[in-house]
XYZ file of C-alpha atoms in Angstrom:
95
model
C 145.115 27.071 185.613
C 142.263 25.793 187.401
C 143.697 26.688 190.813
C 144.263 30.271 189.888
C 141.102 31.525 191.195
C 141.073 29.630 194.473
C 144.141 31.223 195.187
C 143.107 34.562 194.801
C 141.745 36.907 197.463
C 138.697 38.965 197.358
C 140.592 41.857 195.809
C 141.863 39.929 192.929
C 138.415 38.327 192.323
C 136.943 41.582 192.375
C 139.667 43.113 189.918
C 138.823 39.855 187.613
C 135.320 40.714 187.546
C 135.674 44.538 187.012
C 138.113 43.856 184.209
C 136.320 40.938 182.777
C 133.004 42.610 182.438
C 133.683 46.277 182.644
C 137.031 46.211 180.559
C 135.784 43.833 178.134
C 132.562 46.227 177.840
C 135.005 49.294 177.148
C 136.860 47.403 174.764
C 133.828 46.148 172.821
C 132.284 49.359 172.683
C 135.532 51.240 171.685
C 135.985 48.500 168.828
C 132.478 49.303 167.706
C 132.950 52.799 167.470
C 136.190 52.418 165.601
C 134.887 50.103 162.854
C 131.935 52.163 162.815
C 134.036 54.990 161.686
C 136.428 53.058 159.557
C 133.926 51.051 157.139
C 132.159 54.122 155.673
C 135.654 55.545 154.963
C 136.267 52.479 152.583
C 132.586 52.742 151.015
C 130.516 50.335 153.123
C 126.928 51.908 154.503
C 126.942 53.493 157.662
C 124.242 51.230 159.050
C 125.903 48.240 157.646
C 129.134 48.996 159.195
C 127.841 49.228 162.821
C 125.968 46.235 162.265
C 129.114 44.329 161.285
C 131.000 45.859 164.133
C 128.268 44.552 166.547
C 128.161 41.077 165.468
C 131.981 40.878 165.505
C 132.144 42.431 169.070
C 130.653 39.089 170.414
C 134.184 37.506 169.038
C 136.014 40.011 171.028
C 133.987 40.319 174.464
C 133.504 36.351 175.113
C 137.185 35.850 174.764
C 138.099 38.764 176.968
C 136.194 37.579 179.829
C 137.346 34.251 179.528
C 140.889 35.236 179.448
C 140.270 37.486 182.754
C 139.153 34.108 184.661
C 142.056 32.152 183.032
C 144.895 34.076 183.627
C 147.394 33.673 186.405
C 148.405 37.185 186.390
C 144.904 39.156 186.410
C 146.373 42.515 187.030
C 148.497 42.617 183.910
C 145.868 41.300 181.527
C 143.357 43.584 183.139
C 145.293 46.455 182.552
C 146.306 45.258 178.974
C 142.416 45.122 178.411
C 141.664 48.704 179.595
C 144.839 50.302 177.857
C 143.799 48.804 174.814
C 140.238 50.103 175.304
C 141.665 53.330 175.704
C 143.860 53.227 172.650
C 140.975 52.095 170.310
C 138.820 55.086 171.768
C 141.332 57.702 171.062
C 141.825 56.094 167.385
C 137.891 56.248 167.006
C 137.893 59.618 167.880
C 140.630 60.724 165.755
C 139.212 59.241 162.799
């Protein structure tokens, strides 16, 4: 795994950066939006729901960034991150 990035060209490294930080941000923001909508439905105060979602977001963002730099298949995993972010955002808007 350590040699995965050394064999990458500039395009793959740029994709890793974009998917890690941009895709991770999109995933985390859609997660916070979804949790911020769901928790008040079960009785949690809206402010507490958003605060809890923001605290839990750290446990999503860091592993996503690490995944994108550790994976030997950045295209597939980056698209999975972006697709998951889109699905969560659609779910948050539907609630």
